[in-house]
PDB file of C-alpha atoms and ligand atoms in Angstrom:
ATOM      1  CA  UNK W  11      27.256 -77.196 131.343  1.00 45.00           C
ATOM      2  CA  UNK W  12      27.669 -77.184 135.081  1.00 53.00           C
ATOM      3  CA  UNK W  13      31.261 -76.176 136.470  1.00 57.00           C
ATOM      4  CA  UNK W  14      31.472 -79.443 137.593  1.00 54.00           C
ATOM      5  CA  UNK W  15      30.127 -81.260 134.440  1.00 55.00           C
ATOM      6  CA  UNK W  16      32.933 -79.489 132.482  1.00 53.00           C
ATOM      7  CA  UNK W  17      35.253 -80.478 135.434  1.00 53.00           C
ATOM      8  CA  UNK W  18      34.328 -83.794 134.534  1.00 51.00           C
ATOM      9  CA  UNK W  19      34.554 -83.645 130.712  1.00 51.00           C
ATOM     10  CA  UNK W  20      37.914 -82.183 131.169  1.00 49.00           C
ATOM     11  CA  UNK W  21      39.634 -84.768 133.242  1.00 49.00           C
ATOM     12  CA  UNK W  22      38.208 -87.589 130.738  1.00 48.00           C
ATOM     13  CA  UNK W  23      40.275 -85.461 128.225  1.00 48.00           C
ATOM     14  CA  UNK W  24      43.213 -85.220 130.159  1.00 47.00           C
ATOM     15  CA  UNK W  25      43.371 -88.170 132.077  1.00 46.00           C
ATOM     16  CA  UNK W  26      42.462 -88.415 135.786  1.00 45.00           C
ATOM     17  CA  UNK W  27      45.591 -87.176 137.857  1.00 44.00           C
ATOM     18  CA  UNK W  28      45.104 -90.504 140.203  1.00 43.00           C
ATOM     19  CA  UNK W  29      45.255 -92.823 137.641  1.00 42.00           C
ATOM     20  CA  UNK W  30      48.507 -93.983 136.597  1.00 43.00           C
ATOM     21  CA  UNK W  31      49.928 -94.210 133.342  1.00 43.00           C
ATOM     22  CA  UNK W  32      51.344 -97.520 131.756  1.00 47.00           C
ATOM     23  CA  UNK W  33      54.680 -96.536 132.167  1.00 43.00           C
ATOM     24  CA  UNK W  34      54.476 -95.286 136.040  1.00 49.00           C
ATOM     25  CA  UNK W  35      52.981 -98.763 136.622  1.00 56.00           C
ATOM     26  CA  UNK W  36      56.457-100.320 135.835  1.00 56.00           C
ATOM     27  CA  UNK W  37      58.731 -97.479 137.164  1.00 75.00           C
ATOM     28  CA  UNK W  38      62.256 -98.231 136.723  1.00 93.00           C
ATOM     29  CA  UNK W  39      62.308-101.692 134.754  1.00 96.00           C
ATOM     30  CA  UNK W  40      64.259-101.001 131.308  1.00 97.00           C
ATOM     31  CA  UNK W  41      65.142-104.401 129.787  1.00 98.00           C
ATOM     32  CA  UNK W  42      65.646-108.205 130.381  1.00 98.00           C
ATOM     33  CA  UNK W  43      68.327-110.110 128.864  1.00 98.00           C
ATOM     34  CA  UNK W  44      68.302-113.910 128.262  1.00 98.00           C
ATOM     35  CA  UNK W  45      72.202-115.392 128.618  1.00 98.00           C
ATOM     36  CA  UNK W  46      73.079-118.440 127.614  1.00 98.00           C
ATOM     37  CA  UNK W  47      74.134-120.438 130.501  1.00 98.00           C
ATOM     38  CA  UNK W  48      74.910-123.981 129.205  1.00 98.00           C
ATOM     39  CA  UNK W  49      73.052-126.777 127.315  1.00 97.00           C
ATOM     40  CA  UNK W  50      72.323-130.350 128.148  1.00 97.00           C
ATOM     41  CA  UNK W  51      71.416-133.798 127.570  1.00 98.00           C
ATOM     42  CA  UNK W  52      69.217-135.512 129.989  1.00 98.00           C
ATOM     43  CA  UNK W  53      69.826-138.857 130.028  1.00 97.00           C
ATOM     44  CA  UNK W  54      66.318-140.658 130.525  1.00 97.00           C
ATOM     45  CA  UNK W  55      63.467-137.601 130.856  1.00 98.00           C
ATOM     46  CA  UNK W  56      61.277-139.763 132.692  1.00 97.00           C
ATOM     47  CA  UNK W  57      63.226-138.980 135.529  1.00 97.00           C
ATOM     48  CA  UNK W  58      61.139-135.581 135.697  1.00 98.00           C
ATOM     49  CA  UNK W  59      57.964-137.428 134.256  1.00 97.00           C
ATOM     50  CA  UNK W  60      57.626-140.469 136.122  1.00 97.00           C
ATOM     51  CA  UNK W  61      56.555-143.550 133.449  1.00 97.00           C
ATOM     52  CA  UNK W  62      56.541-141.427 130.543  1.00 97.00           C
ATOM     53  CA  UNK W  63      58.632-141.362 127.623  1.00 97.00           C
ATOM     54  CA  UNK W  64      61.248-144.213 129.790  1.00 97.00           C
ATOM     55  CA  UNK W  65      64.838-144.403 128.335  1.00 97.00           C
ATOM     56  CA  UNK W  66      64.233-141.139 126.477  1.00 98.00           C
ATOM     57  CA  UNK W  67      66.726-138.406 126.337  1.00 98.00           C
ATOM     58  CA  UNK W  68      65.711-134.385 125.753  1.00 98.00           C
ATOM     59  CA  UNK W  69      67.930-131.874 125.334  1.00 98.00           C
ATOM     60  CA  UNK W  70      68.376-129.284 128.021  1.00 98.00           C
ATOM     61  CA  UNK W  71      68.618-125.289 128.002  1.00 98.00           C
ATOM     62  CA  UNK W  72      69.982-123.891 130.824  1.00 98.00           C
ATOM     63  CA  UNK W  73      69.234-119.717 131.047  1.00 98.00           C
ATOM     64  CA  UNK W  74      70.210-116.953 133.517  1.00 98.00           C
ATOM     65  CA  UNK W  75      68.770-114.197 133.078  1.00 98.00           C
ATOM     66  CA  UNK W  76      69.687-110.385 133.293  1.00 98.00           C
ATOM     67  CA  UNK W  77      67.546-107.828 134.393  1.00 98.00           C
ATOM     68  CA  UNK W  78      68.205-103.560 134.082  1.00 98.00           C
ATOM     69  CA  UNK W  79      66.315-101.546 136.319  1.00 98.00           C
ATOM     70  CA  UNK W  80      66.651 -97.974 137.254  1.00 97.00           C
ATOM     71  CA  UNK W  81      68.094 -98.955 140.762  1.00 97.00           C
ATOM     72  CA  UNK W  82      70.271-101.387 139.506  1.00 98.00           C
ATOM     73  CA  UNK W  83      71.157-104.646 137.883  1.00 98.00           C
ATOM     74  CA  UNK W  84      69.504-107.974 138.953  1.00 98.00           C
ATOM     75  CA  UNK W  85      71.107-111.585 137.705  1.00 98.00           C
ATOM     76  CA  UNK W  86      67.886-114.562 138.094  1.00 98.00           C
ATOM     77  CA  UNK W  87      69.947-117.343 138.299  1.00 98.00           C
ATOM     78  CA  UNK W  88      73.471-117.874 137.296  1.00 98.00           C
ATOM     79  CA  UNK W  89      73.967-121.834 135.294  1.00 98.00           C
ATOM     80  CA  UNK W  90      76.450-124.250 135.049  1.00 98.00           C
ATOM     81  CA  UNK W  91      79.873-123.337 136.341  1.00 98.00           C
ATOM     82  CA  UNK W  92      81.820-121.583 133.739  1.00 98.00           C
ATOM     83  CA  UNK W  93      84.489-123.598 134.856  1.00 98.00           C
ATOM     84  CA  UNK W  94      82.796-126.284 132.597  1.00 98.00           C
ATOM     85  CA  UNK W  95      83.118-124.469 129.252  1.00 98.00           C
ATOM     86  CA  UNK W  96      86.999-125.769 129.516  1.00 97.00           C
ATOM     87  CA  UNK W  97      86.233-129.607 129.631  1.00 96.00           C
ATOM     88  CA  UNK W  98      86.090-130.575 126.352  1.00 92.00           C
ATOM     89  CA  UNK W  99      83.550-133.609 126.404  1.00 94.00           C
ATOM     90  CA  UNK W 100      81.373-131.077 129.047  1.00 97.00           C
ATOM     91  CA  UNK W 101      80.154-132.302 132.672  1.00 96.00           C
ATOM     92  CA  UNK W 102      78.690-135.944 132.665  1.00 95.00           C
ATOM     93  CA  UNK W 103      76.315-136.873 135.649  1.00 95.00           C
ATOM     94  CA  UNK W 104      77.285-138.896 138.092  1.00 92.00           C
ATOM     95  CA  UNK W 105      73.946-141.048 137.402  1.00 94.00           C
ATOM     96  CA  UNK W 106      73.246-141.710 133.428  1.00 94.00           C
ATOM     97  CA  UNK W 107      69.414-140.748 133.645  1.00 95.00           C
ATOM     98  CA  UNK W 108      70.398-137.061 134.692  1.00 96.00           C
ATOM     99  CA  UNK W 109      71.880-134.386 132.481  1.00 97.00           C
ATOM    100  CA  UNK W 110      75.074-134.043 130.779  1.00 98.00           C
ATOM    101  CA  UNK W 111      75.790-130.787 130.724  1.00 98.00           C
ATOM    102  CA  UNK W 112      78.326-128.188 128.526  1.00 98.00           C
ATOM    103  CA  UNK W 113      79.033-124.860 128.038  1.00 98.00           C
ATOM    104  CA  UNK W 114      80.096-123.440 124.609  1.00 97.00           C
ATOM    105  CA  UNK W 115      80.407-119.958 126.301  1.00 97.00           C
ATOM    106  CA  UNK W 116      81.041-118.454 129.804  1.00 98.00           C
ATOM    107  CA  UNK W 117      78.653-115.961 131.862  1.00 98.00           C
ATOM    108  CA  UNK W 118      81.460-113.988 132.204  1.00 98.00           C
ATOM    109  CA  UNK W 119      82.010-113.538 128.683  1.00 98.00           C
ATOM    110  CA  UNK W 120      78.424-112.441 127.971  1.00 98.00           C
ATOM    111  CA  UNK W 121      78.510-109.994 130.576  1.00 98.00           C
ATOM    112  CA  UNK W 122      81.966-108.772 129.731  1.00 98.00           C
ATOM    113  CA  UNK W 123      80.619-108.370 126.094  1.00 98.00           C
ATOM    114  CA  UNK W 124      77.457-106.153 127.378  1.00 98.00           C
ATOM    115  CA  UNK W 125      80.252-104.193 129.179  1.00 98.00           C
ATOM    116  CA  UNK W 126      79.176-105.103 132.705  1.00 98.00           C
ATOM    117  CA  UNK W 127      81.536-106.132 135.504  1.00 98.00           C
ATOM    118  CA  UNK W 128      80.473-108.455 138.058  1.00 98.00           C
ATOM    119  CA  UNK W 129      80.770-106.027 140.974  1.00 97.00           C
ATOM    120  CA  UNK W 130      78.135-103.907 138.692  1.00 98.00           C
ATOM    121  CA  UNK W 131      75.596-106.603 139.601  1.00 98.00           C
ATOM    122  CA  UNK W 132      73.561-104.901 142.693  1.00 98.00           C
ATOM    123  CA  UNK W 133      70.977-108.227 143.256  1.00 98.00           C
ATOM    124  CA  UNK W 134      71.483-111.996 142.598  1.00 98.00           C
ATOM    125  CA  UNK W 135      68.779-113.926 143.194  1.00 98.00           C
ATOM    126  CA  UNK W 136      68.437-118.019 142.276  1.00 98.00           C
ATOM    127  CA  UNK W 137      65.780-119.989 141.832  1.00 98.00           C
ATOM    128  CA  UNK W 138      67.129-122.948 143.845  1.00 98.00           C
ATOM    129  CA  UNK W 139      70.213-123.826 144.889  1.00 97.00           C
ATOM    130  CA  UNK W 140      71.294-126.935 141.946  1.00 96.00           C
ATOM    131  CA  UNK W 141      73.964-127.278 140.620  1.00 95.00           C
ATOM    132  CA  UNK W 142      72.914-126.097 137.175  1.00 97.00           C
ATOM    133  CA  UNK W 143      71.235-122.774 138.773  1.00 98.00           C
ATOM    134  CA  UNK W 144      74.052-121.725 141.694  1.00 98.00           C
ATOM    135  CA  UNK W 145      76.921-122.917 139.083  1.00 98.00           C
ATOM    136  CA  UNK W 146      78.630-119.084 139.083  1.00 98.00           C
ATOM    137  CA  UNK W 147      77.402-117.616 142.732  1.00 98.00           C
ATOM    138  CA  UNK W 148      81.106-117.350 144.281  1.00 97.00           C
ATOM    139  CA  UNK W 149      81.692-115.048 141.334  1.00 98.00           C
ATOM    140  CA  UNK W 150      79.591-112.387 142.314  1.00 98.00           C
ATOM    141  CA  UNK W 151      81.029-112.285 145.672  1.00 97.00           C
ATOM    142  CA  UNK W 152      79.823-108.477 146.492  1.00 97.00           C
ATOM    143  CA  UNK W 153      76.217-108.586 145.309  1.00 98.00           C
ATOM    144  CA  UNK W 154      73.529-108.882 147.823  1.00 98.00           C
ATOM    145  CA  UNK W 155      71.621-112.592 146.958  1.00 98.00           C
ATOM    146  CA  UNK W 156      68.219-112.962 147.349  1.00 98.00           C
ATOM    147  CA  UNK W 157      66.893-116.042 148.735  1.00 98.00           C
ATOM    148  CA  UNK W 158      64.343-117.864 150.683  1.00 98.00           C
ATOM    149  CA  UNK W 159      65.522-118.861 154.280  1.00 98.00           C
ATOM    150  CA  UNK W 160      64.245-122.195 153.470  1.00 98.00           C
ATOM    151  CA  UNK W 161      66.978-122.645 151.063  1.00 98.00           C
ATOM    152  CA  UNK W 162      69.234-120.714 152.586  1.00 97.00           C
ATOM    153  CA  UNK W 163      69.414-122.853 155.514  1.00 96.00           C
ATOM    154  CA  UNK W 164      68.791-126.488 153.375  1.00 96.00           C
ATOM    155  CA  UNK W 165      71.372-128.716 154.645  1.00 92.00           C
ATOM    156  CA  UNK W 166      73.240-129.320 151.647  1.00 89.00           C
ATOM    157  CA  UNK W 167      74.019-132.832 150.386  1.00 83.00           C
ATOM    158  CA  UNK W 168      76.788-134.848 151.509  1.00 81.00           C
ATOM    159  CA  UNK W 169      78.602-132.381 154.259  1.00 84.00           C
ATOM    160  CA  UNK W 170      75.334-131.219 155.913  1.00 85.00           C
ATOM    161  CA  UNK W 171      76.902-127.616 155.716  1.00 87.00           C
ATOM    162  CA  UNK W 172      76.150-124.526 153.917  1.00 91.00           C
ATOM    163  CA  UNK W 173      74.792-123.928 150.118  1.00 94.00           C
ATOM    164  CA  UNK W 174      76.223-120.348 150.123  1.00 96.00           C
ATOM    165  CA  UNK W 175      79.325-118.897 151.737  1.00 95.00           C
ATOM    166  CA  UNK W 176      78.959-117.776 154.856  1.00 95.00           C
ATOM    167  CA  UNK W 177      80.378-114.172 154.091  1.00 97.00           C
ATOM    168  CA  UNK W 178      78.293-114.088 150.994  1.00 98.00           C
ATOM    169  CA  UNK W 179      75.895-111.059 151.806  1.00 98.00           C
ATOM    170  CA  UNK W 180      72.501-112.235 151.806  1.00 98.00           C
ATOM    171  CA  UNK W 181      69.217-110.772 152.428  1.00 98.00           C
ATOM    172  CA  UNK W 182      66.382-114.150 153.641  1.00 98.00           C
ATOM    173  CA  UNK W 183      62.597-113.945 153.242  1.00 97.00           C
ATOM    174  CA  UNK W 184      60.007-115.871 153.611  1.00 98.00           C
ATOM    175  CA  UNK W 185      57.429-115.757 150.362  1.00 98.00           C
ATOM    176  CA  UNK W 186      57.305-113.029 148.393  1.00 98.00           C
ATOM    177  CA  UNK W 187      59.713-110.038 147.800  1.00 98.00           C
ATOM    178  CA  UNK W 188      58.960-106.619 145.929  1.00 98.00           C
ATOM    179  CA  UNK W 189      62.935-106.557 144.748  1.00 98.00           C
ATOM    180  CA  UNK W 190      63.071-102.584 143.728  1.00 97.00           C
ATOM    181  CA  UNK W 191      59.828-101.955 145.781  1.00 96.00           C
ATOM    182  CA  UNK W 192      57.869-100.580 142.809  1.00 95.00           C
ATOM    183  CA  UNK W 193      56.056-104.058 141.650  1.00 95.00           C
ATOM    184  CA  UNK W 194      58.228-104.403 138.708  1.00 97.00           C
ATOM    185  CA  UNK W 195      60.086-107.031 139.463  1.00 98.00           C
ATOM    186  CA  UNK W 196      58.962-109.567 142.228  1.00 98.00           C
ATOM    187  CA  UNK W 197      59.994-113.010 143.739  1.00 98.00           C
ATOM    188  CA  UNK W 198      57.425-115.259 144.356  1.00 98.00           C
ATOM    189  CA  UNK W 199      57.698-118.371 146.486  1.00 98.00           C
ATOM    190  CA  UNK W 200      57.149-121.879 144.630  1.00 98.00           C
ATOM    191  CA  UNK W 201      58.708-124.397 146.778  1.00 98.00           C
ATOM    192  CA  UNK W 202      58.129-128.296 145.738  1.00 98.00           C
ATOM    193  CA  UNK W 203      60.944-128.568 144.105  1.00 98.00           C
ATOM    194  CA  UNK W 204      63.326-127.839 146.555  1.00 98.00           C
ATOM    195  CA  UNK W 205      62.425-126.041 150.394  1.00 98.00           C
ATOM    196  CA  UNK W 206      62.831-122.737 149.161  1.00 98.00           C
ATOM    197  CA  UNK W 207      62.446-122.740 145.667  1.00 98.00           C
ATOM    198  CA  UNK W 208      61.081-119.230 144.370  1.00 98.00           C
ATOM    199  CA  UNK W 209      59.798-117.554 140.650  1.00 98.00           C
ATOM    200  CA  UNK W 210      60.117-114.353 139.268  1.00 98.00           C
ATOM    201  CA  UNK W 211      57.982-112.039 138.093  1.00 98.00           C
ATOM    202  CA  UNK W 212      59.115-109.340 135.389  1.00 98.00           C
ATOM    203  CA  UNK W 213      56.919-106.444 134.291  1.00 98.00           C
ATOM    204  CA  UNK W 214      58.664-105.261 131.184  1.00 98.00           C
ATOM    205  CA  UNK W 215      57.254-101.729 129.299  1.00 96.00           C
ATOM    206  CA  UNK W 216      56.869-103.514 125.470  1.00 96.00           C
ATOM    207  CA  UNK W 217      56.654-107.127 126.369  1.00 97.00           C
ATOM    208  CA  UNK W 218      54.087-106.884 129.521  1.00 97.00           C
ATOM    209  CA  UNK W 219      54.440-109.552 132.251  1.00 98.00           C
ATOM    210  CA  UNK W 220      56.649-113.007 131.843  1.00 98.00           C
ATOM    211  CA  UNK W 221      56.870-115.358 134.652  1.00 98.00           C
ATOM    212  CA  UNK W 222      60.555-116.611 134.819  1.00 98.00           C
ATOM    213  CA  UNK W 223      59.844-120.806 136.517  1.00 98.00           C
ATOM    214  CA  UNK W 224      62.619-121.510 137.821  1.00 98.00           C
ATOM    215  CA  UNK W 225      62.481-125.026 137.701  1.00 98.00           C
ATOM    216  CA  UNK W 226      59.183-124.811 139.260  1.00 98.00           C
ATOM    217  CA  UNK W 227      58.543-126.926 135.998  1.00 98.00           C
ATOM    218  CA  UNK W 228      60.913-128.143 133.271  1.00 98.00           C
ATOM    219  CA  UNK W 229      59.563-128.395 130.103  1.00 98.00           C
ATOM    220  CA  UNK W 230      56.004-127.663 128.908  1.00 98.00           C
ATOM    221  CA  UNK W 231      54.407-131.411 128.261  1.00 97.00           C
ATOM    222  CA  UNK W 232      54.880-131.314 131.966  1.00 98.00           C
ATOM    223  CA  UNK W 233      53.481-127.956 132.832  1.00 98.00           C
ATOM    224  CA  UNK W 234      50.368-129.565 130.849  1.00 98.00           C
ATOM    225  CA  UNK W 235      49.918-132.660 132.319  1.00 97.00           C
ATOM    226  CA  UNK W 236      51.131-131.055 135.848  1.00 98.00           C
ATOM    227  CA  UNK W 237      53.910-133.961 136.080  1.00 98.00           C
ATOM    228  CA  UNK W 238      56.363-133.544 139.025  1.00 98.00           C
ATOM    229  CA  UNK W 239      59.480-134.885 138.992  1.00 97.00           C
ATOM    230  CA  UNK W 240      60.431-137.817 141.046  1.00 93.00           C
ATOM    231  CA  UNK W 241      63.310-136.292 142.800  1.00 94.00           C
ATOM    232  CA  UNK W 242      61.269-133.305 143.867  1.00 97.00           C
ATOM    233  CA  UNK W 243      61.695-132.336 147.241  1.00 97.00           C
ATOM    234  CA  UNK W 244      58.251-132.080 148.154  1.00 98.00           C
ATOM    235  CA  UNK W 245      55.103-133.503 145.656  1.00 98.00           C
ATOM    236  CA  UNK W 246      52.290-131.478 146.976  1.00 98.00           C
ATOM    237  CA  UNK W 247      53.927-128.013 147.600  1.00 98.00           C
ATOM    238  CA  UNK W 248      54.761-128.993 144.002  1.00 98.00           C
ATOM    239  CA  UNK W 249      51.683-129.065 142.431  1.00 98.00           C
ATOM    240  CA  UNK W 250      50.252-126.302 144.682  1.00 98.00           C
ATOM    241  CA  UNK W 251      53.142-123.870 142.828  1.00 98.00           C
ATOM    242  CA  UNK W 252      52.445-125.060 140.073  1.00 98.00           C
ATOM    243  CA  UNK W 253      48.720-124.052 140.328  1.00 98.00           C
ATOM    244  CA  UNK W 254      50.100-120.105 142.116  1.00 98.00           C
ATOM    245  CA  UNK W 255      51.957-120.337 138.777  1.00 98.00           C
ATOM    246  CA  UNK W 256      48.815-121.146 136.577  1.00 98.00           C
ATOM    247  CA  UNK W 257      46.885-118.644 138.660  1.00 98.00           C
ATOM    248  CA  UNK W 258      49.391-116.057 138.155  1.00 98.00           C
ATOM    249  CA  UNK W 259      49.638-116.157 134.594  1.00 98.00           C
ATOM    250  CA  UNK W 260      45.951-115.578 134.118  1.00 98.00           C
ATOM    251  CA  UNK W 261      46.013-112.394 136.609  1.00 98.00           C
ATOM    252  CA  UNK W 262      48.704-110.774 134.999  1.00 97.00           C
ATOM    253  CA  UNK W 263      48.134-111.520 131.360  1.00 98.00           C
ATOM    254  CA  UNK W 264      52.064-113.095 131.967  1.00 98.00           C
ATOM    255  CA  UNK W 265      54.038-115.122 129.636  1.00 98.00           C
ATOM    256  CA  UNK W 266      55.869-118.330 131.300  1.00 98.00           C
ATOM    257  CA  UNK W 267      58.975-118.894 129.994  1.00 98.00           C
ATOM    258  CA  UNK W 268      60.621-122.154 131.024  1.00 98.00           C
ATOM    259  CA  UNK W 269      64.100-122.204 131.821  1.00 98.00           C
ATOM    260  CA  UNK W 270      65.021-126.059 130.854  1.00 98.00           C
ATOM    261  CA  UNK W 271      62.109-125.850 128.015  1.00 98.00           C
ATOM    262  CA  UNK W 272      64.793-126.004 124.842  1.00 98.00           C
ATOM    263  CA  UNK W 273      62.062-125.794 122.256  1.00 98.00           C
ATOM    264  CA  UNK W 274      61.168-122.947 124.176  1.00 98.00           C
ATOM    265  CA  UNK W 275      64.173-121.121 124.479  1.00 98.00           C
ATOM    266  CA  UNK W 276      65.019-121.448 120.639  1.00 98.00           C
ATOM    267  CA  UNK W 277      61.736-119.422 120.072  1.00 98.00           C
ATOM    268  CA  UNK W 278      63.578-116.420 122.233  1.00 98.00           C
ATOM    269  CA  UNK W 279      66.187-113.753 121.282  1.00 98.00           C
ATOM    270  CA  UNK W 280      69.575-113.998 123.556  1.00 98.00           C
ATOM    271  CA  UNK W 281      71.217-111.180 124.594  1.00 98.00           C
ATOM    272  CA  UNK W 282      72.947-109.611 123.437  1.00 97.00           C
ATOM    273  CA  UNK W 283      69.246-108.723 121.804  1.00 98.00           C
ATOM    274  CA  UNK W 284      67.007-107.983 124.244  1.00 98.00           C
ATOM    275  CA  UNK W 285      63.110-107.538 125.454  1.00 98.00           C
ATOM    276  CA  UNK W 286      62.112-104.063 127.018  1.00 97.00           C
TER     277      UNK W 286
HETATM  278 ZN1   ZN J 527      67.638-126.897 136.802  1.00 60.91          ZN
END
């Protein structure tokens, strides 16, 4: 055998020093957690699946979703306002077709109960900036959010002004953002739905890739049929994220988990069990 030859025998048996291991392909991700952030009632679905299933109500989840990583914690999304777990009857909608929304438990309590503080939360990033997403923002007042500048600078409804506090820190991108810098965990831009409306993608050890929507899509007779909802912001940018979405998926062997999907989110363990 020449010296090379058994150079080359060797480094099959040892591994190639330039080829990364599993593990050093997610570096610092440890484990996602799936809290409870409200449930609802939408009042007639076809007002996210234009002339199907009229008059028809579906019930609602509503997650956030909690994400340990080496260089910190990250919170996807933070609900309904806890405020809403004291009304007794829940939040109706201003407009019967749309959701009716309570909360049986606050996001505070599920944190408190995993023994993390609010101020421990280094990143918050939402989807989009409803109600039923940006619901508990003010209370993480010190963490840095993460957000398209489309939607940061969406004239919000009514007053025309802001849709975060101005002394909120904030760090504004446009498309996609490596958050830890290591490909583990990254934002990915799906507007339609609203201007800025963005995805995650998590890399977890165990459970491999999952593709957090957003509400990029609601429920999955509509990610099959590719429905958008009538009071999207924008139809084609909708369907084109959809399609990153679909693309996505098949590229990274990733799981989509749908955050309004209810049949869905009964399938899944919620913190305090976990997926690493
Ligand atoms: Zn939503």
């Amino acid at each position: 055998m020449t010296r090379i030859a058994f150079a080359f025998g060797l480094a099959l048996l040892i591994g190639f020093p330039w080829q990364s291991s599993h593990a050093q392909d997610k570096p610092g991700i440890e484990r996602l957690y799936i809290l409870y952030c409200a449930d609802g009632v939408a009042g007639d679905i076809s007002y996210w699946s234009p002339g199907v299933n009229v008059g028809k109500t579906m019930d609602f989840s509503v997650n956030c979703y909690l994400i340990k990583h080496a260089q910190g914690w990250l919170l996807w999304d933070t609900g309904v306002a806890d405020a809403v777990a004291a009304m007794p009857g829940g939040l109706p909608p201003t407009n019967p077709r749309l959701t009716h929304y309570r909360r049986t438990k606050t996001l505070a309590s599920q944190l408190d109960q995993l023994g993390i503080k609010p101020s421990d939360i280094k990143y918050v990033a939402v989807s989009h900036t409803h109600p039923d997403h940006v619901g508990n923002v003010a209370l993480f007042s010190q963490s840095m959010l993460l957000v398209q500048k489309a939607e940061y600078d969406w004239p919000a409804l009514g007053n025309g002004g802001p849709r975060f506090k101005p002394e909120h820190p904030v760090t504004k991108f446009e498309g996609d953002h490596d958050v830890f810098g290591d490909g583990s965990v990254t934002i990915i831009s799906t507007p339609g739905h609203t201007p800025g409306h963005q995805s995650l993608i998590v890399k977890l050890r165990k459970t491999g890739a999952v593709l957090l929507s957003g509400d990029a899509v609601h429920f999955k007779d509509n990610w099959e049929n590719r429905r958008v909802p009538e009071f999207n912001a924008n139809r084609d940018q909708s369907i084109a994220s959809m399609q990153r979405i679909a693309d996505i998926l098949v590229k990274e062997k990733a799981q989509l988990w749908i955050n309004h999907d209810k049949v869905q989110t009964d399938s899944l363990k919620m913190a305090p069990a976990y997926y690493d």
